PDB file of C-alpha atoms in Angstrom:
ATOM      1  CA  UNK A 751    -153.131-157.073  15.196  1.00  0.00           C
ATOM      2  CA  UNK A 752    -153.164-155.715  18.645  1.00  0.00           C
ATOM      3  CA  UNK A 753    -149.998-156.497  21.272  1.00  0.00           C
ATOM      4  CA  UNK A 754    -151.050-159.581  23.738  1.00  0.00           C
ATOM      5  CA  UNK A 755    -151.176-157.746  27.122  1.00  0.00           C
ATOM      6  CA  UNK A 756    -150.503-160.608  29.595  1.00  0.00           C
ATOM      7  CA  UNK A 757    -148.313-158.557  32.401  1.00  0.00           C
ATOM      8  CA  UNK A 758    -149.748-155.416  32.837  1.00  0.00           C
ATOM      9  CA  UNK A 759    -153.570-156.419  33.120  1.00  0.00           C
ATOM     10  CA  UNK A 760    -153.076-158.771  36.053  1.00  0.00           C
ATOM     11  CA  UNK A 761    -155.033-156.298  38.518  1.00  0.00           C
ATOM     12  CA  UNK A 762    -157.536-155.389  35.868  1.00  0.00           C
ATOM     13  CA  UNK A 763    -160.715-155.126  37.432  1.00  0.00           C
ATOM     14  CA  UNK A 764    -159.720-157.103  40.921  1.00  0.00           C
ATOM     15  CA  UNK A 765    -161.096-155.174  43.972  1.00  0.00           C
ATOM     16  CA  UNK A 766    -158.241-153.630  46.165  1.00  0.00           C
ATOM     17  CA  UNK A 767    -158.606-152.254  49.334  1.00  0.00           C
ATOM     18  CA  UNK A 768    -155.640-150.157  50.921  1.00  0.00           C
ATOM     19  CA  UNK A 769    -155.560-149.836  54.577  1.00  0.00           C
ATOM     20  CA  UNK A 770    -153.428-146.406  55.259  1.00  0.00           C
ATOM     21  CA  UNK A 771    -154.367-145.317  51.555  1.00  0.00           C
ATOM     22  CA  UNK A 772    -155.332-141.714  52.227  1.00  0.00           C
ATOM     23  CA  UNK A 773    -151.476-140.787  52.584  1.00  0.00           C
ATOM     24  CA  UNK A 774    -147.859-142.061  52.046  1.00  0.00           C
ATOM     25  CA  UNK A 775    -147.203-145.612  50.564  1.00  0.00           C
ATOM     26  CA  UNK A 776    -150.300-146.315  50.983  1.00  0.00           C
ATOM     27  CA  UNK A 777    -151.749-143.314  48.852  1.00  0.00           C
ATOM     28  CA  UNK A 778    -149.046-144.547  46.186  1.00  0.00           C
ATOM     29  CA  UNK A 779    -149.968-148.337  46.243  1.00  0.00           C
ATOM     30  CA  UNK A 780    -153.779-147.192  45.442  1.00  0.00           C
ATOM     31  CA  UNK A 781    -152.558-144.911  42.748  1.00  0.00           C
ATOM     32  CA  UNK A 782    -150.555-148.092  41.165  1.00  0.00           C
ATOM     33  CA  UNK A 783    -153.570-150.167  41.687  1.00  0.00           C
ATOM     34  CA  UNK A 784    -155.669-147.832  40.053  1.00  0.00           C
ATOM     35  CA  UNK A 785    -153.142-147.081  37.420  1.00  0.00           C
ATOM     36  CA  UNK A 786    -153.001-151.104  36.433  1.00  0.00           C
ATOM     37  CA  UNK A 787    -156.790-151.081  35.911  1.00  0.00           C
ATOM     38  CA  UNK A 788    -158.402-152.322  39.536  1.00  0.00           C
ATOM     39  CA  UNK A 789    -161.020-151.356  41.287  1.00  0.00           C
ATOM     40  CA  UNK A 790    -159.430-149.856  44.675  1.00  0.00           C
ATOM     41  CA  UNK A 791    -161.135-148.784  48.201  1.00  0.00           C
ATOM     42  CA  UNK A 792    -159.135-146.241  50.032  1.00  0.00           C
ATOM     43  CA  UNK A 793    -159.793-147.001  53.756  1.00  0.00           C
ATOM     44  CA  UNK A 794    -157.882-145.159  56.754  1.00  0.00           C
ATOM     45  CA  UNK A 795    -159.556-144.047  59.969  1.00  0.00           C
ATOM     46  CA  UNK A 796    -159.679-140.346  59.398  1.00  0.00           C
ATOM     47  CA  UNK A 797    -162.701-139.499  57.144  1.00  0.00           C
ATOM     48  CA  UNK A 798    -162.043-135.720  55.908  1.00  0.00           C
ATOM     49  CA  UNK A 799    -158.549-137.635  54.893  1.00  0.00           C
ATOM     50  CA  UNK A 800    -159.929-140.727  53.196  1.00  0.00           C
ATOM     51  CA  UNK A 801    -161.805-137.811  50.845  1.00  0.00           C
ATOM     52  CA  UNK A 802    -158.920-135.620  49.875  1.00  0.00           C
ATOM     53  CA  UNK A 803    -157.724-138.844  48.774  1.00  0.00           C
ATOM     54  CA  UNK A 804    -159.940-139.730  47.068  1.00  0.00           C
ATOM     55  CA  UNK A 805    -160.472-136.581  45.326  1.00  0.00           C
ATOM     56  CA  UNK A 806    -156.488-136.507  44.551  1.00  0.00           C
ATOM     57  CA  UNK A 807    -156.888-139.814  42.942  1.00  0.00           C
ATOM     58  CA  UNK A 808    -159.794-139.533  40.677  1.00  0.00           C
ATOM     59  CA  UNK A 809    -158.618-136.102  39.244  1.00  0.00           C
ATOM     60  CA  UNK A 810    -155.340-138.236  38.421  1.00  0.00           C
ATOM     61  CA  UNK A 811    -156.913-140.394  37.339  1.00  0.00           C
ATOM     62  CA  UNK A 812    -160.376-139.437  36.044  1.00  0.00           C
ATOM     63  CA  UNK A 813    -161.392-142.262  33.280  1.00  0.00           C
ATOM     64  CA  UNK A 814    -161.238-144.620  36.864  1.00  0.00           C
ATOM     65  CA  UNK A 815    -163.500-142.324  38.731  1.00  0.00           C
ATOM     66  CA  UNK A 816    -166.557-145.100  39.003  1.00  0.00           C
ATOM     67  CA  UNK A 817    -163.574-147.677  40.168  1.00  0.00           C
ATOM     68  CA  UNK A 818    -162.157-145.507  43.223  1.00  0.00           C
ATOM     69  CA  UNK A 819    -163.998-145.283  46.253  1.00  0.00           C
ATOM     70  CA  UNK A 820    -163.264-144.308  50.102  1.00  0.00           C
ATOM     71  CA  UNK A 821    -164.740-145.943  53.258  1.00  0.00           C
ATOM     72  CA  UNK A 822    -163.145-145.250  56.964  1.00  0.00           C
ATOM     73  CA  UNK A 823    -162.143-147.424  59.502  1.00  0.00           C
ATOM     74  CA  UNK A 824    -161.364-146.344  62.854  1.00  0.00           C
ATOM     75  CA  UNK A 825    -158.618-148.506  64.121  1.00  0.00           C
ATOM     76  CA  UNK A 826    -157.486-146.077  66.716  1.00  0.00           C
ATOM     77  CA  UNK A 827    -159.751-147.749  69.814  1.00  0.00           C
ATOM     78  CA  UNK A 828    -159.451-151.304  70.375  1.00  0.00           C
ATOM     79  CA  UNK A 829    -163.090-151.672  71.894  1.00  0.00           C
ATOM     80  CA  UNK A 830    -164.393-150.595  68.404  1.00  0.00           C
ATOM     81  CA  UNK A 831    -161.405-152.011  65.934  1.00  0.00           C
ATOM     82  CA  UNK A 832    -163.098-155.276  66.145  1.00  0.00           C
ATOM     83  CA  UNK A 833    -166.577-154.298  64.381  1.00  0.00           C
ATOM     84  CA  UNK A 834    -165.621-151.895  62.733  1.00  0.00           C
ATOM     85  CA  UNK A 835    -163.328-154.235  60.269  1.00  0.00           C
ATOM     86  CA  UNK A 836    -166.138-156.477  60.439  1.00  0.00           C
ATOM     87  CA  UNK A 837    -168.700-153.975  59.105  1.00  0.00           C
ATOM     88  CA  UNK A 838    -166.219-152.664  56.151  1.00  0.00           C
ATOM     89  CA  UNK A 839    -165.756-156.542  54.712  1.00  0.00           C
ATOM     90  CA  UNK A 840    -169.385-157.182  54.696  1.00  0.00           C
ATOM     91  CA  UNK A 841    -170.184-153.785  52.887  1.00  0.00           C
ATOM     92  CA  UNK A 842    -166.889-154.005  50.497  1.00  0.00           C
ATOM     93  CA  UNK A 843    -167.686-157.808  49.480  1.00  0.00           C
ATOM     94  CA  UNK A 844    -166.181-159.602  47.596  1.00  0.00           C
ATOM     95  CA  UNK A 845    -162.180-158.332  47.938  1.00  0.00           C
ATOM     96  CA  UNK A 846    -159.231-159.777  45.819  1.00  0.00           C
ATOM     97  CA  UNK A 847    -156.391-158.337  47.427  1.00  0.00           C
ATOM     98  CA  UNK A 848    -156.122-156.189  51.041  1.00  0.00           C
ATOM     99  CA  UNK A 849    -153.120-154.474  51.353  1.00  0.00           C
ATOM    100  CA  UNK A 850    -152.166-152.806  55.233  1.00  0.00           C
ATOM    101  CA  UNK A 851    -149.511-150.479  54.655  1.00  0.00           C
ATOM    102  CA  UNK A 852    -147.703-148.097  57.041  1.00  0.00           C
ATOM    103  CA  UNK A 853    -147.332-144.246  57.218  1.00  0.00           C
ATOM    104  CA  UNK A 854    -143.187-144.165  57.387  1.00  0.00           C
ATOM    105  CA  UNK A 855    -142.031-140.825  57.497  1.00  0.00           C
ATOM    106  CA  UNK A 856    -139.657-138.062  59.745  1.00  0.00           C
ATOM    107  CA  UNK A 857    -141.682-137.156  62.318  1.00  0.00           C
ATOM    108  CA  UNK A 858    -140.784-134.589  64.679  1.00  0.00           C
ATOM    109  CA  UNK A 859    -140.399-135.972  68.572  1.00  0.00           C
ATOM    110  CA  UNK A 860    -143.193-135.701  71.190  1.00  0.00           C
ATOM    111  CA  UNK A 861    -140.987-132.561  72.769  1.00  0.00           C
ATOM    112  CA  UNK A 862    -140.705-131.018  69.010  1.00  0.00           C
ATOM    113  CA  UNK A 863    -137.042-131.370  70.038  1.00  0.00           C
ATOM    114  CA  UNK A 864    -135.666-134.800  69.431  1.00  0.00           C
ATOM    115  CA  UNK A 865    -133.976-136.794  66.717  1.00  0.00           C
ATOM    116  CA  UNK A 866    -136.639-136.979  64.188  1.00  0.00           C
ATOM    117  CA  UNK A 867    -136.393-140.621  62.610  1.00  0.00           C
ATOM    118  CA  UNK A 868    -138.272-143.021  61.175  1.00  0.00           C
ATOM    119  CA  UNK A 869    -142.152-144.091  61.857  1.00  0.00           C
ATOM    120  CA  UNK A 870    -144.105-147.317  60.350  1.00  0.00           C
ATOM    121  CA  UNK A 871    -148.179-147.612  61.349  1.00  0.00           C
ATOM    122  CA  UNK A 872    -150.813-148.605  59.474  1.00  0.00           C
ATOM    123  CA  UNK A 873    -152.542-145.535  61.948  1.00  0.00           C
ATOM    124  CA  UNK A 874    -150.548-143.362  63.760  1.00  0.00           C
ATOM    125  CA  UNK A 875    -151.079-144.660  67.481  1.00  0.00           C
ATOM    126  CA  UNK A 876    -152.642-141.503  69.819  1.00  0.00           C
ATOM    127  CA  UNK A 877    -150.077-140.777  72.214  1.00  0.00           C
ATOM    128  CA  UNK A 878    -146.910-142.854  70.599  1.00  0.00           C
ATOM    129  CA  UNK A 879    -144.043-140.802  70.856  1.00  0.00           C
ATOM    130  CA  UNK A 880    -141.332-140.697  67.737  1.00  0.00           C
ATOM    131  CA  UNK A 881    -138.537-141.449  68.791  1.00  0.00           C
ATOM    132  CA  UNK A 882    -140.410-144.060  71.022  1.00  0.00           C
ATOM    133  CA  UNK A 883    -139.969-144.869  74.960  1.00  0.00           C
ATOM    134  CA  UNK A 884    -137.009-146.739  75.664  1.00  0.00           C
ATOM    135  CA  UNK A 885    -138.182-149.907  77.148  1.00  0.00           C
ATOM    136  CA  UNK A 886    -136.543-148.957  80.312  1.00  0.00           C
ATOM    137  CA  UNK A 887    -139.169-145.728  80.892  1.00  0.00           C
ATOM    138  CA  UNK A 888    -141.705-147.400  78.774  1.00  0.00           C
ATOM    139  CA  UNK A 889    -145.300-148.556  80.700  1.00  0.00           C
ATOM    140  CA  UNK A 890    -147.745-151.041  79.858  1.00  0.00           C
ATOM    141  CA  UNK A 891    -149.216-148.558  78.368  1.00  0.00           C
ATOM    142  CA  UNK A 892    -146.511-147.456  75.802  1.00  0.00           C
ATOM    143  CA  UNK A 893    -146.403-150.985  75.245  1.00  0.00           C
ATOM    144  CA  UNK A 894    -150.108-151.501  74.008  1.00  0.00           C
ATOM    145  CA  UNK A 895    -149.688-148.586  71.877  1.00  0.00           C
ATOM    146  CA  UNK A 896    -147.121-149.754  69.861  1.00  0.00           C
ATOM    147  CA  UNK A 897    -148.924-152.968  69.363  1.00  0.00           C
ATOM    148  CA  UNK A 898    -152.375-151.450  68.720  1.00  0.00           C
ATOM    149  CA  UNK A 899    -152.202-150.712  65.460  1.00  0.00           C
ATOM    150  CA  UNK A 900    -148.813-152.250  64.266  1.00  0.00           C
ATOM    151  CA  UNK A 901    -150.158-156.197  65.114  1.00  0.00           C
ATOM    152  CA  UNK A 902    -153.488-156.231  66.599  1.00  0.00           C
ATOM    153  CA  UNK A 903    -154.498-154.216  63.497  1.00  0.00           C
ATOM    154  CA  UNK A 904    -153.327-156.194  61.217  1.00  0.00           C
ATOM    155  CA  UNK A 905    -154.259-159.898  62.923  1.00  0.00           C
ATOM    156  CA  UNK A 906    -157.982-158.550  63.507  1.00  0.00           C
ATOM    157  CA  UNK A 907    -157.892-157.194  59.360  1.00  0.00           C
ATOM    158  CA  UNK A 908    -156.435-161.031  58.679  1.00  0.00           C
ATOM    159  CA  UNK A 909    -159.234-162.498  60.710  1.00  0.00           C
ATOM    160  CA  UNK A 910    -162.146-160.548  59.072  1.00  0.00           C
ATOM    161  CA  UNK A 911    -160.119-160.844  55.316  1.00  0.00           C
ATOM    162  CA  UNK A 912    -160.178-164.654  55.905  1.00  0.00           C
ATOM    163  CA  UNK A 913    -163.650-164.643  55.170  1.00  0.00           C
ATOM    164  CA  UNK A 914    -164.328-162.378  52.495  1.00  0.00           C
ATOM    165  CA  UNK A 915    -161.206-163.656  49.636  1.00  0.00           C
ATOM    166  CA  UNK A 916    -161.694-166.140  47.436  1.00  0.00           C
ATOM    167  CA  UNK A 917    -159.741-169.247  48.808  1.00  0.00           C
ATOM    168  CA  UNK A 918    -157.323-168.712  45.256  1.00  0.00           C
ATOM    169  CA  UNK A 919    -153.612-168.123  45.340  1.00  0.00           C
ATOM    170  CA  UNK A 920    -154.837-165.256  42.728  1.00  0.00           C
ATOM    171  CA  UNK A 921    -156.062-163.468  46.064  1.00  0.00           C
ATOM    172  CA  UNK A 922    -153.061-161.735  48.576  1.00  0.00           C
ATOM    173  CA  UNK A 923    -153.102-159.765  51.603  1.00  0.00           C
ATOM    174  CA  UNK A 924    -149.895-157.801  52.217  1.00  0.00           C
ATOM    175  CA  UNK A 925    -148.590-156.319  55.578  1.00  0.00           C
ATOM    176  CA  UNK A 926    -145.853-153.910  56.338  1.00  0.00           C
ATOM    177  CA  UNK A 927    -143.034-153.691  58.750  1.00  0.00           C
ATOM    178  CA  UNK A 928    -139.222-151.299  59.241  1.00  0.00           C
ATOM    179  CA  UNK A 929    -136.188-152.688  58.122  1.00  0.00           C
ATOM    180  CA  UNK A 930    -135.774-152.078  62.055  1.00  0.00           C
ATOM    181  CA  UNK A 931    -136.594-156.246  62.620  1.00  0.00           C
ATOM    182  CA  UNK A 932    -133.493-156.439  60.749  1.00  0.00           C
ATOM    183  CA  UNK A 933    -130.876-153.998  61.165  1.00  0.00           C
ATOM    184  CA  UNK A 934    -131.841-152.784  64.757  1.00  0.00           C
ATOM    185  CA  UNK A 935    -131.870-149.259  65.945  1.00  0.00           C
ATOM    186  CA  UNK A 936    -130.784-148.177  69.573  1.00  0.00           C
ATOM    187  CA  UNK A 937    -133.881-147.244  71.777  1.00  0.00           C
ATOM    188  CA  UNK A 938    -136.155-148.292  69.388  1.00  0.00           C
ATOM    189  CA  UNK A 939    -136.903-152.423  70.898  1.00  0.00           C
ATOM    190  CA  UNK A 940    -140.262-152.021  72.094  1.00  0.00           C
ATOM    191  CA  UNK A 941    -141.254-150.684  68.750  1.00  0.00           C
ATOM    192  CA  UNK A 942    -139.139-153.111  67.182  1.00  0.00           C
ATOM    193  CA  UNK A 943    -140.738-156.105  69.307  1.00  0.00           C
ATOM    194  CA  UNK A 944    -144.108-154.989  67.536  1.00  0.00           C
ATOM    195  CA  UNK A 945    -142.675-154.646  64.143  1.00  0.00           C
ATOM    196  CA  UNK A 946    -140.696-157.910  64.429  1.00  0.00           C
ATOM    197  CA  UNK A 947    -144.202-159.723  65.311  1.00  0.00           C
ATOM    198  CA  UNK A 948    -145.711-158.594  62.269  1.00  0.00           C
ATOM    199  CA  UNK A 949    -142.968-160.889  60.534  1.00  0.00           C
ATOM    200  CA  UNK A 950    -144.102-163.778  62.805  1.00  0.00           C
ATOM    201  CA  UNK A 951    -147.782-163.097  62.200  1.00  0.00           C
ATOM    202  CA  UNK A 952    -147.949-162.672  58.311  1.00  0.00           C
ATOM    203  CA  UNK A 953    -145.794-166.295  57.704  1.00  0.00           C
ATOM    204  CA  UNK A 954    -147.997-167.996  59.975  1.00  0.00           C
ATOM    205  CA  UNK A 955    -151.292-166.147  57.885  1.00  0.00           C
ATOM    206  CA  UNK A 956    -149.682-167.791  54.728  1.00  0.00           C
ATOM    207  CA  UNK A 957    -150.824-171.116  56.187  1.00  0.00           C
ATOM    208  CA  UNK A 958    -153.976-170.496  57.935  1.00  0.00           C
ATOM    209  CA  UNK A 959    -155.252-168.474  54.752  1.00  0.00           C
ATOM    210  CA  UNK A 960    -154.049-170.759  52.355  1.00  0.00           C
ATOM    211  CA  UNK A 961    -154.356-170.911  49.246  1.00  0.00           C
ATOM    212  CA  UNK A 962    -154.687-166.693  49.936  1.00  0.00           C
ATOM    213  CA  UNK A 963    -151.141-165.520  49.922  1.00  0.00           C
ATOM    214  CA  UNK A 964    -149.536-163.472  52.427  1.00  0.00           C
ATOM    215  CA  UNK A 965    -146.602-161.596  52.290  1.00  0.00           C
ATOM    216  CA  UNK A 966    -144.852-158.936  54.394  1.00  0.00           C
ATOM    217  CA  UNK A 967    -142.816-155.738  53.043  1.00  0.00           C
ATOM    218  CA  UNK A 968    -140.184-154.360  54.771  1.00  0.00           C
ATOM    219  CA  UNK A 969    -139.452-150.791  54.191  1.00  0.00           C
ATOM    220  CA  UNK A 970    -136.510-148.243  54.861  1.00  0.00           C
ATOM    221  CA  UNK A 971    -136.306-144.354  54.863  1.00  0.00           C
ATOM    222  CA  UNK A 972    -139.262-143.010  52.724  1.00  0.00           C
ATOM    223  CA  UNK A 973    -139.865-139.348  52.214  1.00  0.00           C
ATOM    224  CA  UNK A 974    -143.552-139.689  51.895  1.00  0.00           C
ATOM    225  CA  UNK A 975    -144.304-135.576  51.534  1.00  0.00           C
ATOM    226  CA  UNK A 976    -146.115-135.617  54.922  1.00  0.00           C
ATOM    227  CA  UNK A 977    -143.342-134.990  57.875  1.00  0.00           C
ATOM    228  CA  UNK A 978    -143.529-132.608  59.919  1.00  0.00           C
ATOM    229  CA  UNK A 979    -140.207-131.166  60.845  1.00  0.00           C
ATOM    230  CA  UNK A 980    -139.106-127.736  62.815  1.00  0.00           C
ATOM    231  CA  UNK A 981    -137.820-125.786  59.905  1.00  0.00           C
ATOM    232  CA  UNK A 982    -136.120-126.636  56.221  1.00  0.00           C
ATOM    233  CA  UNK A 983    -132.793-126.678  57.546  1.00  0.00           C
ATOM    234  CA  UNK A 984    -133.582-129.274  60.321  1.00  0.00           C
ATOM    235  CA  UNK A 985    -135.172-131.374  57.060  1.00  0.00           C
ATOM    236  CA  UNK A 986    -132.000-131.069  55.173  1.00  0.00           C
ATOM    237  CA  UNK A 987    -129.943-132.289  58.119  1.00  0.00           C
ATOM    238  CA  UNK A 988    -132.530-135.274  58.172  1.00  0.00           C
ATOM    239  CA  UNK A 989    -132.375-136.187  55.107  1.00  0.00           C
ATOM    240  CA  UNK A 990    -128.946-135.762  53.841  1.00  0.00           C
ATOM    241  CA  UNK A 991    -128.164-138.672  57.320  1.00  0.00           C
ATOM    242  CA  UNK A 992    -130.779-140.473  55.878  1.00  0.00           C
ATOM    243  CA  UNK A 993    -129.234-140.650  52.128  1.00  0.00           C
ATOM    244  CA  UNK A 994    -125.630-141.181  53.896  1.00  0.00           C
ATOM    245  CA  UNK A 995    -126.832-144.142  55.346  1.00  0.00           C
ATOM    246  CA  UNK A 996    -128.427-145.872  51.729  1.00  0.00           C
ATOM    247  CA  UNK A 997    -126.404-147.250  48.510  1.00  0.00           C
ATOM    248  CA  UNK A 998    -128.298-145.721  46.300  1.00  0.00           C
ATOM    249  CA  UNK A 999    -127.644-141.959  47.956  1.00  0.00           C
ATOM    250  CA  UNK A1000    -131.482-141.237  47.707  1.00  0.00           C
ATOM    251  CA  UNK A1001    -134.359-141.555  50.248  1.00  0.00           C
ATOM    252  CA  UNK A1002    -136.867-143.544  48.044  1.00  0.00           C
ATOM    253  CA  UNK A1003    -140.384-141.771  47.399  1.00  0.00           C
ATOM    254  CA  UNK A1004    -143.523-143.669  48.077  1.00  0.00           C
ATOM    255  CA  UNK A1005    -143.901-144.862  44.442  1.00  0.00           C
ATOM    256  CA  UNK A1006    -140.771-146.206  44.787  1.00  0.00           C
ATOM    257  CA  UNK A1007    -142.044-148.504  47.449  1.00  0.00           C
ATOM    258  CA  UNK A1008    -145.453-149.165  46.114  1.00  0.00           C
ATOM    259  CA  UNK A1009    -143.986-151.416  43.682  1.00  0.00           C
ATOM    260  CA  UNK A1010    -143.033-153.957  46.183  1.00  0.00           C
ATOM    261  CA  UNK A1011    -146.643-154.119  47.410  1.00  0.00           C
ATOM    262  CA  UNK A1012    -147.614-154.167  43.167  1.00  0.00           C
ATOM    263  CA  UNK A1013    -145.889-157.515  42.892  1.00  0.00           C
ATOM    264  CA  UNK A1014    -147.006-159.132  46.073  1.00  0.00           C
ATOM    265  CA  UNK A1015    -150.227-158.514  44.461  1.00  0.00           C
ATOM    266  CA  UNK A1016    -149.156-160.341  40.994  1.00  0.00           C
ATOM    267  CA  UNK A1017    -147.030-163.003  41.642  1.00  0.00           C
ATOM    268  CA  UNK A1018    -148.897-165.566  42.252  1.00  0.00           C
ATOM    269  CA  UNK A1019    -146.276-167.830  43.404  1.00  0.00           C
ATOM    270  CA  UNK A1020    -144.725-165.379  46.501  1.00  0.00           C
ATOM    271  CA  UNK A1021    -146.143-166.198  50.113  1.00  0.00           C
ATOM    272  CA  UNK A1022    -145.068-166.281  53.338  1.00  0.00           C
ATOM    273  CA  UNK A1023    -142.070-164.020  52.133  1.00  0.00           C
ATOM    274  CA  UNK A1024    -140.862-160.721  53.619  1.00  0.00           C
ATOM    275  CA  UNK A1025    -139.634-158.207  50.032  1.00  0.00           C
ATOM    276  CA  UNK A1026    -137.266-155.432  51.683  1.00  0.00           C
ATOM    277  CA  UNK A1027    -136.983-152.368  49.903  1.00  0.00           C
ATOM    278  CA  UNK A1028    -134.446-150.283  51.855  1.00  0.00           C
ATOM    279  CA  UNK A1029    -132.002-149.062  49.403  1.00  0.00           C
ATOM    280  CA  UNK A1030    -129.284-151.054  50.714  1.00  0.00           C
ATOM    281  CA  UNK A1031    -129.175-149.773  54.173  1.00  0.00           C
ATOM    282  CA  UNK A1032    -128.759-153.204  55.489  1.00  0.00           C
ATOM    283  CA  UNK A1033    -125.130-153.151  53.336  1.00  0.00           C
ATOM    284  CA  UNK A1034    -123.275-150.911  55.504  1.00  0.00           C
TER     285      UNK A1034
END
């Protein structure tokens, strides 16, 4: 008599697209999807990257080759964001859960000379510097960027989503934000002001989607395996502050994180919740 297998089969065969899932957590979160048996899109708005993910993921994964597929979406320009979500429900119909994750990672600064630290976007903005503008240099400008893809993103994906889940509390959307809206960083507040509404905008989703759930995770340091730094020994110095600052003395890897977006996805009883996975940062 085969074992009952109630837990791990509650993505089997549920369509899940990943916005950001060519790289990073977002790469991970497909893999996880895909390794729990459901049927995953891969959608970011660089198409040669969409396709070496995809190509990672079915030769990992090669008995789920007819269950992975890849589709961009340019959310880089706000006078096409609009349509071109629209056009990638309508061909992806029906979804079960949409997942927008970020690409966090040590990025080098605009001047390949600053304090590299953390970045969260679903797309990484044109022309957003890392660290970002202090809000007393930054321009209206700076301003949009750091919304473009970190909230308008995300509300215009929630808008278009709305109509294309089943209204079930088995269906989920999950968004992502930096443990920044909680444990703020010096210099960082009109990025933060962005990353904070994302918080405002996914517990207000949980009601207008309803019965969809919507959650938000809230992410730490993650060495996702695509920073660009100056040199090794500028990495170590980067990392080994990073670890200092944790509980856990480790800078999680994206599959770490991927399970946080796993059981928004299953629990069918979470909405309107932020999970934090941070590795304690916010403790000291």
């Amino acid at each position: 008599m085969a074992d009952q297998v109630k837990y791990l089969s509650k993505l089997h065969d549920k369509h899940v697209l990943v916005f950001g899932g060519s790289s990073g957590i977002g790469y991970a979160v497909a893999e996880a999807a895909t390794e729990h048996g459901a049927r995953v899109t891969i959608s970011s708005s660089d198409p040669e990257r969409v396709a070496r993910a995809l190509d990672a993921i079915t030769k990992a994964y090669p008995s789920r080759r007819n269950y992975v597929s890849g589709r961009p979406c340019d959310l880089g320009d706000e006078d096409t964001m609009d349509e071109n979500i629209r056009t990638l429900f309508e061909e992806l119909d029906p979804v079960d859960h949409v997942v927008f994750t970020g690409e966090f990672g040590l990025r080098k600064s605009a001047d390949g000379k600053g304090v590299v630290e953390l970045s969260v976007s679903a797309t990484a903005p044109v022309g957003e510097s890392v660290p970002p503008v202090p809000i007393a240099n930054a321009t209206v400008e700076d301003l949009r960027t750091a919304m473009g893809a970190r909230y308008i993103a995300p509300a215009l994906i929630a808008k278009h989503a709305g109509r294309h889940l089943r209204p079930d509390p088995g269906t989920s959307m999950t968004l992502s934000t930096g443990v920044v809206t909680e444990r703020p960083i010096p210099g960082w507040s009109a990025v933060a002001g962005a990353r904070s509404a994302i918080i405002g905008l996914g517990k207000n989703l949980a009601l207008d989607l309803r019965p969809t759930r919507v959650n938000i995770v809230a992410v730490g340091a993650v060495d996702t395996g695509v920073s660009i730094h100056q040199d090794a020994d500028r990495r170590i110095d980067v990392q080994s502050a990073l670890e200092s600052r944790t509980a856990t003395g480790r800078v999680a890897l994206a599959e770490d994180v991927a399970e946080a977006y796993l059981y928004c996805m299953k629990d069918m009883n979470v909405t309107g919740s932020v999970i934090s996975t941070n590795g304690g940062v916010l403790l000291r």
